[in-house]
mmCIF file of C-alpha atoms in Angstrom:
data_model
loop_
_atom_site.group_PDB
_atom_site.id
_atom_site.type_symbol
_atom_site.label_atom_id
_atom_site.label_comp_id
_atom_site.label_asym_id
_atom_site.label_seq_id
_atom_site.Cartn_x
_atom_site.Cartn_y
_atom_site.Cartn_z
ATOM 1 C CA UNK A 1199 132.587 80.124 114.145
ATOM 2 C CA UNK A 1200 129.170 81.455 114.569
ATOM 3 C CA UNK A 1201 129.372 83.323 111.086
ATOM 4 C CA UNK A 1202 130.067 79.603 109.828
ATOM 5 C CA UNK A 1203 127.029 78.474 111.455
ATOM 6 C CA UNK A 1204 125.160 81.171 110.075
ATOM 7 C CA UNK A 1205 126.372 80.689 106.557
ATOM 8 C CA UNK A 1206 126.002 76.715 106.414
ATOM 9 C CA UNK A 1207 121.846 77.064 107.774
ATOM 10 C CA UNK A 1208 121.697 80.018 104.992
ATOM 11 C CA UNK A 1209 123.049 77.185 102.812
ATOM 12 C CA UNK A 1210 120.588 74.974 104.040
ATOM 13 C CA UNK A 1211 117.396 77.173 104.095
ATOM 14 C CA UNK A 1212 118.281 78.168 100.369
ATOM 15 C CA UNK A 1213 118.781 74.219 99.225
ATOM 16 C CA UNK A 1214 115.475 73.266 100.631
ATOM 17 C CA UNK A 1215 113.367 76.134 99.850
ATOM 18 C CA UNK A 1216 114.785 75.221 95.886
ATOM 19 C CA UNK A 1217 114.190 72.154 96.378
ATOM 20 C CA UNK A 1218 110.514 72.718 97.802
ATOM 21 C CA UNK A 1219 109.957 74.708 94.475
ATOM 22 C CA UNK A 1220 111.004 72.026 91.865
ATOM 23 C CA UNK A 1221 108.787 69.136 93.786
ATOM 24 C CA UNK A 1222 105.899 71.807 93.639
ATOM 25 C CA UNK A 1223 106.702 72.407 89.904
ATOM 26 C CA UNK A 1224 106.887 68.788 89.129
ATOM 27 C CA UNK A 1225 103.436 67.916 91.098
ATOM 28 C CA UNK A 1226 102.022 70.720 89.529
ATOM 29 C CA UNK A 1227 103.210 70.069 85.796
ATOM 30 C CA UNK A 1228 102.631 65.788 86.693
ATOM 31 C CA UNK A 1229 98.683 67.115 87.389
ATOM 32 C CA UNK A 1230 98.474 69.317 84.702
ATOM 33 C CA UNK A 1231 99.245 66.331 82.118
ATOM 34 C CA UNK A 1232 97.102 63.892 83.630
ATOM 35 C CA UNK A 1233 93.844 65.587 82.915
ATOM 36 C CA UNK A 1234 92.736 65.409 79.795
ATOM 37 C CA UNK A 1235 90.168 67.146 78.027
ATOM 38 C CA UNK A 1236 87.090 66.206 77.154
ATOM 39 C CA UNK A 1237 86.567 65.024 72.948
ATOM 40 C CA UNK A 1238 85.151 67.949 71.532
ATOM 41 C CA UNK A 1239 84.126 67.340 67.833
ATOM 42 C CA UNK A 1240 82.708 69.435 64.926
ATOM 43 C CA UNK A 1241 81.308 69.223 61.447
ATOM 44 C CA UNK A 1242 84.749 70.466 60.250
ATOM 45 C CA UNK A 1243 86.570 67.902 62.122
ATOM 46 C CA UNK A 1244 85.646 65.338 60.068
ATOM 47 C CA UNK A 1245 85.232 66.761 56.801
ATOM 48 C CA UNK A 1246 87.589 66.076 53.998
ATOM 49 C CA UNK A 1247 88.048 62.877 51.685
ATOM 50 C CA UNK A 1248 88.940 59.676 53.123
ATOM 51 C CA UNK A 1249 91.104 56.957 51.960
ATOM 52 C CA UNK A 1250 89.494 53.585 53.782
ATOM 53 C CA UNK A 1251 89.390 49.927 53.703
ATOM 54 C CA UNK A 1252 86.912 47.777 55.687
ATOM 55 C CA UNK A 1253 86.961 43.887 56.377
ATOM 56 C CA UNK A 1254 84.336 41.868 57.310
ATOM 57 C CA UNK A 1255 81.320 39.127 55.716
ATOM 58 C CA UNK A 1256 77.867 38.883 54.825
ATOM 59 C CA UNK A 1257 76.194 36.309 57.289
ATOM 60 C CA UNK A 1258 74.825 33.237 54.687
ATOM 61 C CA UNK A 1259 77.040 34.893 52.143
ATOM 62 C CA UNK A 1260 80.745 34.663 52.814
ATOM 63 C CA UNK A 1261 83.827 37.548 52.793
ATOM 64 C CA UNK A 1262 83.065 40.896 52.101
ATOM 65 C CA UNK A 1263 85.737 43.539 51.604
ATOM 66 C CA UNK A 1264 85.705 47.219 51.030
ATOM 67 C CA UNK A 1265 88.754 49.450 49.153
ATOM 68 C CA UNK A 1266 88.332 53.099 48.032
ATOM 69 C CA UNK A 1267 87.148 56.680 49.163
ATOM 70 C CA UNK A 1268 84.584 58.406 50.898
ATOM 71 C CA UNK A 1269 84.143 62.191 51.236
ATOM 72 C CA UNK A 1270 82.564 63.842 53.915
ATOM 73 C CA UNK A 1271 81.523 67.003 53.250
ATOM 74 C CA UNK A 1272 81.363 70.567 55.655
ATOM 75 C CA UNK A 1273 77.380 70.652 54.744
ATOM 76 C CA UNK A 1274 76.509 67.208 56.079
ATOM 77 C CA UNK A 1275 76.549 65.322 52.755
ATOM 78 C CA UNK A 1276 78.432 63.113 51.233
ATOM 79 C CA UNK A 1277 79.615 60.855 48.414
ATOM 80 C CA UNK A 1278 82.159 57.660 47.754
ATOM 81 C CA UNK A 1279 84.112 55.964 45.126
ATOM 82 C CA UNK A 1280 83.906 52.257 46.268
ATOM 83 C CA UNK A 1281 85.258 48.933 44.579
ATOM 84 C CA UNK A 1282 84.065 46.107 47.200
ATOM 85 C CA UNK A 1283 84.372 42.497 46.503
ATOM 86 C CA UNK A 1284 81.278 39.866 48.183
ATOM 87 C CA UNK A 1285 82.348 36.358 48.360
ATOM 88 C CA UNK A 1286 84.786 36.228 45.800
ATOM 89 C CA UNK A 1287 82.854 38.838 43.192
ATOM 90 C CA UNK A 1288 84.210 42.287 42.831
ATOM 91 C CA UNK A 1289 81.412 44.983 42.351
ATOM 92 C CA UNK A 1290 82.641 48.824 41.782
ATOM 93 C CA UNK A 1291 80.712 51.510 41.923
ATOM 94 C CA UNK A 1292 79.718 55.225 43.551
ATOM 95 C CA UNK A 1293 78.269 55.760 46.379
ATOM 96 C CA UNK A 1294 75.783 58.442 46.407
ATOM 97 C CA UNK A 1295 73.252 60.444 48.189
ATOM 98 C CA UNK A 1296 74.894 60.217 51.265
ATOM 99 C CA UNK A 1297 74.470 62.159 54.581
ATOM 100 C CA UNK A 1298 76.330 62.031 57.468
ATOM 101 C CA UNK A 1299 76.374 63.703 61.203
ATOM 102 C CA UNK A 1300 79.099 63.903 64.021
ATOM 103 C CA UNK A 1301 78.178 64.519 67.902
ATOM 104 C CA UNK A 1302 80.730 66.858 70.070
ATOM 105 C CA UNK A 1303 82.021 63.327 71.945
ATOM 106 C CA UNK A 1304 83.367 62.667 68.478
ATOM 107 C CA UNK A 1305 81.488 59.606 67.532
ATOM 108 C CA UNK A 1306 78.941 60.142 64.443
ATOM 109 C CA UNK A 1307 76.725 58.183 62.178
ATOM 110 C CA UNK A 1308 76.098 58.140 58.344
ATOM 111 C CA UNK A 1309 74.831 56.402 55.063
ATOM 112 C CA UNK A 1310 74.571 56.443 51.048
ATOM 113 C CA UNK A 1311 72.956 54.614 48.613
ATOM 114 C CA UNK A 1312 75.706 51.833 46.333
ATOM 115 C CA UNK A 1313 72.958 50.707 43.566
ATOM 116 C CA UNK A 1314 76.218 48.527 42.698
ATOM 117 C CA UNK A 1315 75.044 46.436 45.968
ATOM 118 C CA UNK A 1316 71.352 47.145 45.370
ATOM 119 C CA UNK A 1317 72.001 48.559 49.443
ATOM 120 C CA UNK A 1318 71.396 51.374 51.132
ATOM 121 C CA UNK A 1319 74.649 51.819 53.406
ATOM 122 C CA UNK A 1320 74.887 52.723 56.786
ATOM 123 C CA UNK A 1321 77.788 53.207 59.247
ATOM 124 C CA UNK A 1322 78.820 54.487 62.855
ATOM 125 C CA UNK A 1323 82.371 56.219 63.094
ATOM 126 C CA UNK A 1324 84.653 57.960 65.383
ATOM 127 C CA UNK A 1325 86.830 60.514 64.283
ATOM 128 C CA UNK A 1326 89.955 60.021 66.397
ATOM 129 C CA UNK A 1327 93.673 62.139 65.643
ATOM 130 C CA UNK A 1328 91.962 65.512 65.459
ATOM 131 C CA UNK A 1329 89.899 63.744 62.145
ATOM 132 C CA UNK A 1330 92.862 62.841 60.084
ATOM 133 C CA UNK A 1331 91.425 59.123 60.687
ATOM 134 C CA UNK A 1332 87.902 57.880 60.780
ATOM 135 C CA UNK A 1333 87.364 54.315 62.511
ATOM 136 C CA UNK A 1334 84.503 52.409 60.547
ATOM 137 C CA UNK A 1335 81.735 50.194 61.452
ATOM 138 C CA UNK A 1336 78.859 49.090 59.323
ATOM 139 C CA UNK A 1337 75.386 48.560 60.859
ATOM 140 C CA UNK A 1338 73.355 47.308 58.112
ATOM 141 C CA UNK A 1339 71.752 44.181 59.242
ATOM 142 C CA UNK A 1340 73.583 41.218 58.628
ATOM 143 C CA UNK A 1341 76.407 42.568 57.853
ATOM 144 C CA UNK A 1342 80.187 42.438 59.960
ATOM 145 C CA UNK A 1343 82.304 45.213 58.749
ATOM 146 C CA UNK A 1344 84.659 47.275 59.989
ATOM 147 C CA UNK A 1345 87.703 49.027 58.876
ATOM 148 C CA UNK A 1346 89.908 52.608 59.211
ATOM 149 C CA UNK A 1347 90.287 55.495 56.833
ATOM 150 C CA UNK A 1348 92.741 58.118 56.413
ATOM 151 C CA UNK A 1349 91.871 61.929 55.583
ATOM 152 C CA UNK A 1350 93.655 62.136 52.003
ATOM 153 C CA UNK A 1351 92.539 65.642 51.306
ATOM 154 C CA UNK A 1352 91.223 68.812 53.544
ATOM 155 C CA UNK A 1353 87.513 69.513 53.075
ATOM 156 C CA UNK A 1354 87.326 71.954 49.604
ATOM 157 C CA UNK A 1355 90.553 70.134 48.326
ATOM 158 C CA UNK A 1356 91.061 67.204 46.274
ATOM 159 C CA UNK A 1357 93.506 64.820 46.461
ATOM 160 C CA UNK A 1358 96.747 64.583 44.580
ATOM 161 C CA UNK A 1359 98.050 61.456 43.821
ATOM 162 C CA UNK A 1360 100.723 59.844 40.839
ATOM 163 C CA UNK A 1361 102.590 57.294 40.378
ATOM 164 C CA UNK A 1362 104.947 58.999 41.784
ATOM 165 C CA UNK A 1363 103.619 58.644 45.160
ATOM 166 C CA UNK A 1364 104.865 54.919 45.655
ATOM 167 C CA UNK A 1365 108.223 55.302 44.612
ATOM 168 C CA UNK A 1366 110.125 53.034 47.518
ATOM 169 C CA UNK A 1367 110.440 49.942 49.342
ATOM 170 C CA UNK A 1368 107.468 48.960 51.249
ATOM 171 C CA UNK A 1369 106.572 46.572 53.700
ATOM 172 C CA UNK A 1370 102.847 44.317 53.564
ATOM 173 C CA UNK A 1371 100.929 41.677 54.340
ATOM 174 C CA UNK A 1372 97.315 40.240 53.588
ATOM 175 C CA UNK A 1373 95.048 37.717 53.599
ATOM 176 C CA UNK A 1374 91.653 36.279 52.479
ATOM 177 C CA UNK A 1375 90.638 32.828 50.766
ATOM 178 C CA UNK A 1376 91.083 31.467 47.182
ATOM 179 C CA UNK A 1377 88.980 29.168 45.481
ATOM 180 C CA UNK A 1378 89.929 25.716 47.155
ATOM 181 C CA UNK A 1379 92.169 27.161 50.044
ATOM 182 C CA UNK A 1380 90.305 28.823 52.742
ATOM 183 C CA UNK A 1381 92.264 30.656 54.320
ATOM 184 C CA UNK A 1382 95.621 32.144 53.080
ATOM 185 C CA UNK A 1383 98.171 34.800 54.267
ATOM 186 C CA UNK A 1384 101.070 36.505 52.917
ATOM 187 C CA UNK A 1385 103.859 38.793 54.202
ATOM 188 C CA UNK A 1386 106.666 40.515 52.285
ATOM 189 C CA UNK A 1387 108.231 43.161 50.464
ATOM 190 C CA UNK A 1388 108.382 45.144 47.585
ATOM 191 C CA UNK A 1389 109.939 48.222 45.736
ATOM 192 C CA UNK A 1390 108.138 50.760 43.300
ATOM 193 C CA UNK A 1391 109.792 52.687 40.522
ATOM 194 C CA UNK A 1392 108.867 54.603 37.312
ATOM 195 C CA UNK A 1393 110.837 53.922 34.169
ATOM 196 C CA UNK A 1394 111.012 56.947 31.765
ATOM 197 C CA UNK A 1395 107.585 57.332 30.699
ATOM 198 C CA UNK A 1396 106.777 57.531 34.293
ATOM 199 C CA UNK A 1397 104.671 53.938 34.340
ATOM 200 C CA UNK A 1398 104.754 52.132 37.539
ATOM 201 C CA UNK A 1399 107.148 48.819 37.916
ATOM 202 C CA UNK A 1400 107.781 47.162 41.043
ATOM 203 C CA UNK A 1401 109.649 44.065 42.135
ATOM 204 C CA UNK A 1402 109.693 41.983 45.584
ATOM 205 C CA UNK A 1403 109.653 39.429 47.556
ATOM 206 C CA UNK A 1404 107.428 37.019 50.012
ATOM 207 C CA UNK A 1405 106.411 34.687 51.943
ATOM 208 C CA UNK A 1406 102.890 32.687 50.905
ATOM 209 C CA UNK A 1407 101.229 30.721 54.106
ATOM 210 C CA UNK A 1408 98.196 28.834 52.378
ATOM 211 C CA UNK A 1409 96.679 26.355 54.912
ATOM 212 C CA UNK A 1410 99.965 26.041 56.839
ATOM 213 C CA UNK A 1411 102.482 25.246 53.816
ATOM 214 C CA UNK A 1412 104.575 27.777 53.179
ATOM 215 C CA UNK A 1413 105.803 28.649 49.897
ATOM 216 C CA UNK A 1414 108.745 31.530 49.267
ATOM 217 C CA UNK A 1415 107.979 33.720 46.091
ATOM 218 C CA UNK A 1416 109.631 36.145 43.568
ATOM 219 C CA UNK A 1417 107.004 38.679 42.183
ATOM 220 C CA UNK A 1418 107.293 41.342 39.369
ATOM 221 C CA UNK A 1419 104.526 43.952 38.553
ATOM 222 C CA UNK A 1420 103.165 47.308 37.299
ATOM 223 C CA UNK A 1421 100.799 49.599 39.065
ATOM 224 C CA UNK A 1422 98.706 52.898 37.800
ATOM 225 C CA UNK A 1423 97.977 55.487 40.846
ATOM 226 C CA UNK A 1424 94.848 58.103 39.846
ATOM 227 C CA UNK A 1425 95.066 61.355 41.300
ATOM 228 C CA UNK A 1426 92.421 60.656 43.421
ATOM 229 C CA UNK A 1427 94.990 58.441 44.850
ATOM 230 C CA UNK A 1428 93.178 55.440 43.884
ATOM 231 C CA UNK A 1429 95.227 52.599 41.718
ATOM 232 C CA UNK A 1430 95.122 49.139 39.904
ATOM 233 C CA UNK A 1431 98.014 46.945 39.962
ATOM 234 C CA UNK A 1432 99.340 43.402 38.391
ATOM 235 C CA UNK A 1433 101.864 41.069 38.876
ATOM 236 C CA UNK A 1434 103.243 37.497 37.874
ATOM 237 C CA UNK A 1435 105.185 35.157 40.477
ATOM 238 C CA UNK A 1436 107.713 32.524 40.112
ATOM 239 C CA UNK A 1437 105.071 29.792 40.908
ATOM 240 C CA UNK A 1438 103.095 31.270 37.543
ATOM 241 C CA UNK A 1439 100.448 33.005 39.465
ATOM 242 C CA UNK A 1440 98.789 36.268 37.510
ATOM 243 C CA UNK A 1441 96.962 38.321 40.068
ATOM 244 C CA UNK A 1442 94.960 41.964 40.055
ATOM 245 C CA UNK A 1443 94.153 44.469 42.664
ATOM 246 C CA UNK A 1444 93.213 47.618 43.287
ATOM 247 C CA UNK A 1445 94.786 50.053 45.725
ATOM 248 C CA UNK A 1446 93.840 53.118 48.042
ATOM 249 C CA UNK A 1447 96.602 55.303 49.130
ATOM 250 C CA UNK A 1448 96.925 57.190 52.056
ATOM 251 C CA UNK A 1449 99.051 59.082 54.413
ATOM 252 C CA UNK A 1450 100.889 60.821 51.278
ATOM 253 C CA UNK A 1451 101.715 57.493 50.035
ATOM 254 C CA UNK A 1452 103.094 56.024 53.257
ATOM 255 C CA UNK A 1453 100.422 53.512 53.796
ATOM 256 C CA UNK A 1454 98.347 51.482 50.540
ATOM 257 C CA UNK A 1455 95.066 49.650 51.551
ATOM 258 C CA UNK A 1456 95.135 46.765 49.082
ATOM 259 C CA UNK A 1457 92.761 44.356 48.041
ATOM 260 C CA UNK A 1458 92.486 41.591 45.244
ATOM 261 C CA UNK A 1459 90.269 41.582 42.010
ATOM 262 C CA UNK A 1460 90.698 38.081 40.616
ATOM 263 C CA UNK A 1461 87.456 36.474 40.329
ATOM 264 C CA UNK A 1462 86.847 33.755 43.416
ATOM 265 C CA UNK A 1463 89.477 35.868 45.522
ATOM 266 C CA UNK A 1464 88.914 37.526 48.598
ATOM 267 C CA UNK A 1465 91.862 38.963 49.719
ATOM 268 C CA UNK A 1466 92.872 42.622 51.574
ATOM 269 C CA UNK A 1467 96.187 44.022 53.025
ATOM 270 C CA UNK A 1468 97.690 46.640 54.162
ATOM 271 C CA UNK A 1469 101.755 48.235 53.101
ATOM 272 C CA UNK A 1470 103.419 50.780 54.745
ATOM 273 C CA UNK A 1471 106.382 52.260 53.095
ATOM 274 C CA UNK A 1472 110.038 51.316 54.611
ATOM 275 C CA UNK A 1473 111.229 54.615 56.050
#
């Protein structure tokens, strides 16, 4: 009997001193993964080129929209490739001259000249996701922008882009104004191919909300991607609508920042490919 005794509190001992050691594991691993480090941010961090969009509007002007790339370079310079669109009005252009500097707490500041816009440009960012994404804010006076972009190419590289790229079904939606409708939006889908010359085709689907009357559509197209990952594209719909736009693409060709080039439109979007 006693050696019973002895074995079951041997038993007992051994079951809570294990049991001691997983609730100190667990406490300790628990603290370990609350901290968190502080940001800690370099030139090379947020050097590469940048696929971006930006949304916003010139006060006493109306809509202004951004599409295209900006690189950032390991030296503290930098340049863009821009096509923007102010009230309606596209206006492309490069953007040149351009400096730029980032602090340790990842936040950073920068500008270049677009003669297209007659403006000197200046921003604030934060590089966030270890600098494969840039969050955008113009401070130029008078002006409310903002917008994301997407490292499309490690600093020294350049980016590699075809038409290729799109091939899939993708999911969008946009918005913006039109001449005589203010406001507008428009969600859908659509799929990209290449025929066998390799041109861009692409058919879909969507739904088009202008002013609160929605109207189902059918739309066929074409679209050119660079390989600097930029594009054009064009595309009829069943209600007889003909409508341009250019294109960014990012994330390997996951993700297109879209924006209309009609004259009088102001529309951007965003697609992200159906996985």
């Amino acid at each position: 009997m006693n050696t019973l005794r002895q074995t079951i509190f041997s038993t007992t001992l051994t079951l809570a001193f294990a049991l001691w050691c997983m609730s100190a594991s667990f406490f300790t691993a628990f603290a370990q993964g609350g901290s968190h480090r502080a940001p800690s941010c370099t030139a090379g961090t947020a050097s590469g080129t940048y696929g971006y969009h930006m949304e916003g509007q010139i006060l006493g002007v109306g809509p202004f929209l951004v599409n295209g790339l900006f690189t950032h370079y390991p030296d503290g310079t930098s340049d863009a490739n821009v096509a923007s669109v102010v009230n309606g009005q596209l206006i492309e252009g490069p953007g040149t001259g351009g400096t730029w500097t980032i602090k340790s707490d990842c936040t950073g500041t920068g500008k270049f000249r677009a003669a297209a816009l007659n403006l000197d440009v200046t921003y604030n960012f934060i590089a966030t996701d270890g600098g494969e994404q840039i969050e955008l804010l113009n401070t130029n006076p008078g002006v409310l922008l903002h917008g994301v972009g997407r490292r499309i190419a490690k600093a020294g590289k350049a980016p590699n882009c075809n038409n290729g790229t799109l091939v899939g079904a993708y999911g969008y939606r946009l918005g913006g104004s039109l001449p005589n409708v203010p406001a507008f939006i428009i969600a859908g889908t659509f799929t990209h191919a290449v025929d066998d010359s390799y041109k861009g085709l692409w058919t879909g689907t969507d739904t088009f909300n202008a002013m609160g009357q929605y109207l189902p559509r059918v739309n066929t197209g074409t679209y050119t991607i660079n390989n600097n990952c930029r594009g054009v594209g064009f595309y009829t719909d069943n209600l007889g609508n003909k409508i341009n736009y250019v294109m960014t693409v990012v994330d390997g060709g996951d993700t297109i920042y879209i924006m209309g080039n009609e004259p009088g439109i102001s529309a951007s979007g965003i697609g992200y490919r159906i996985k």
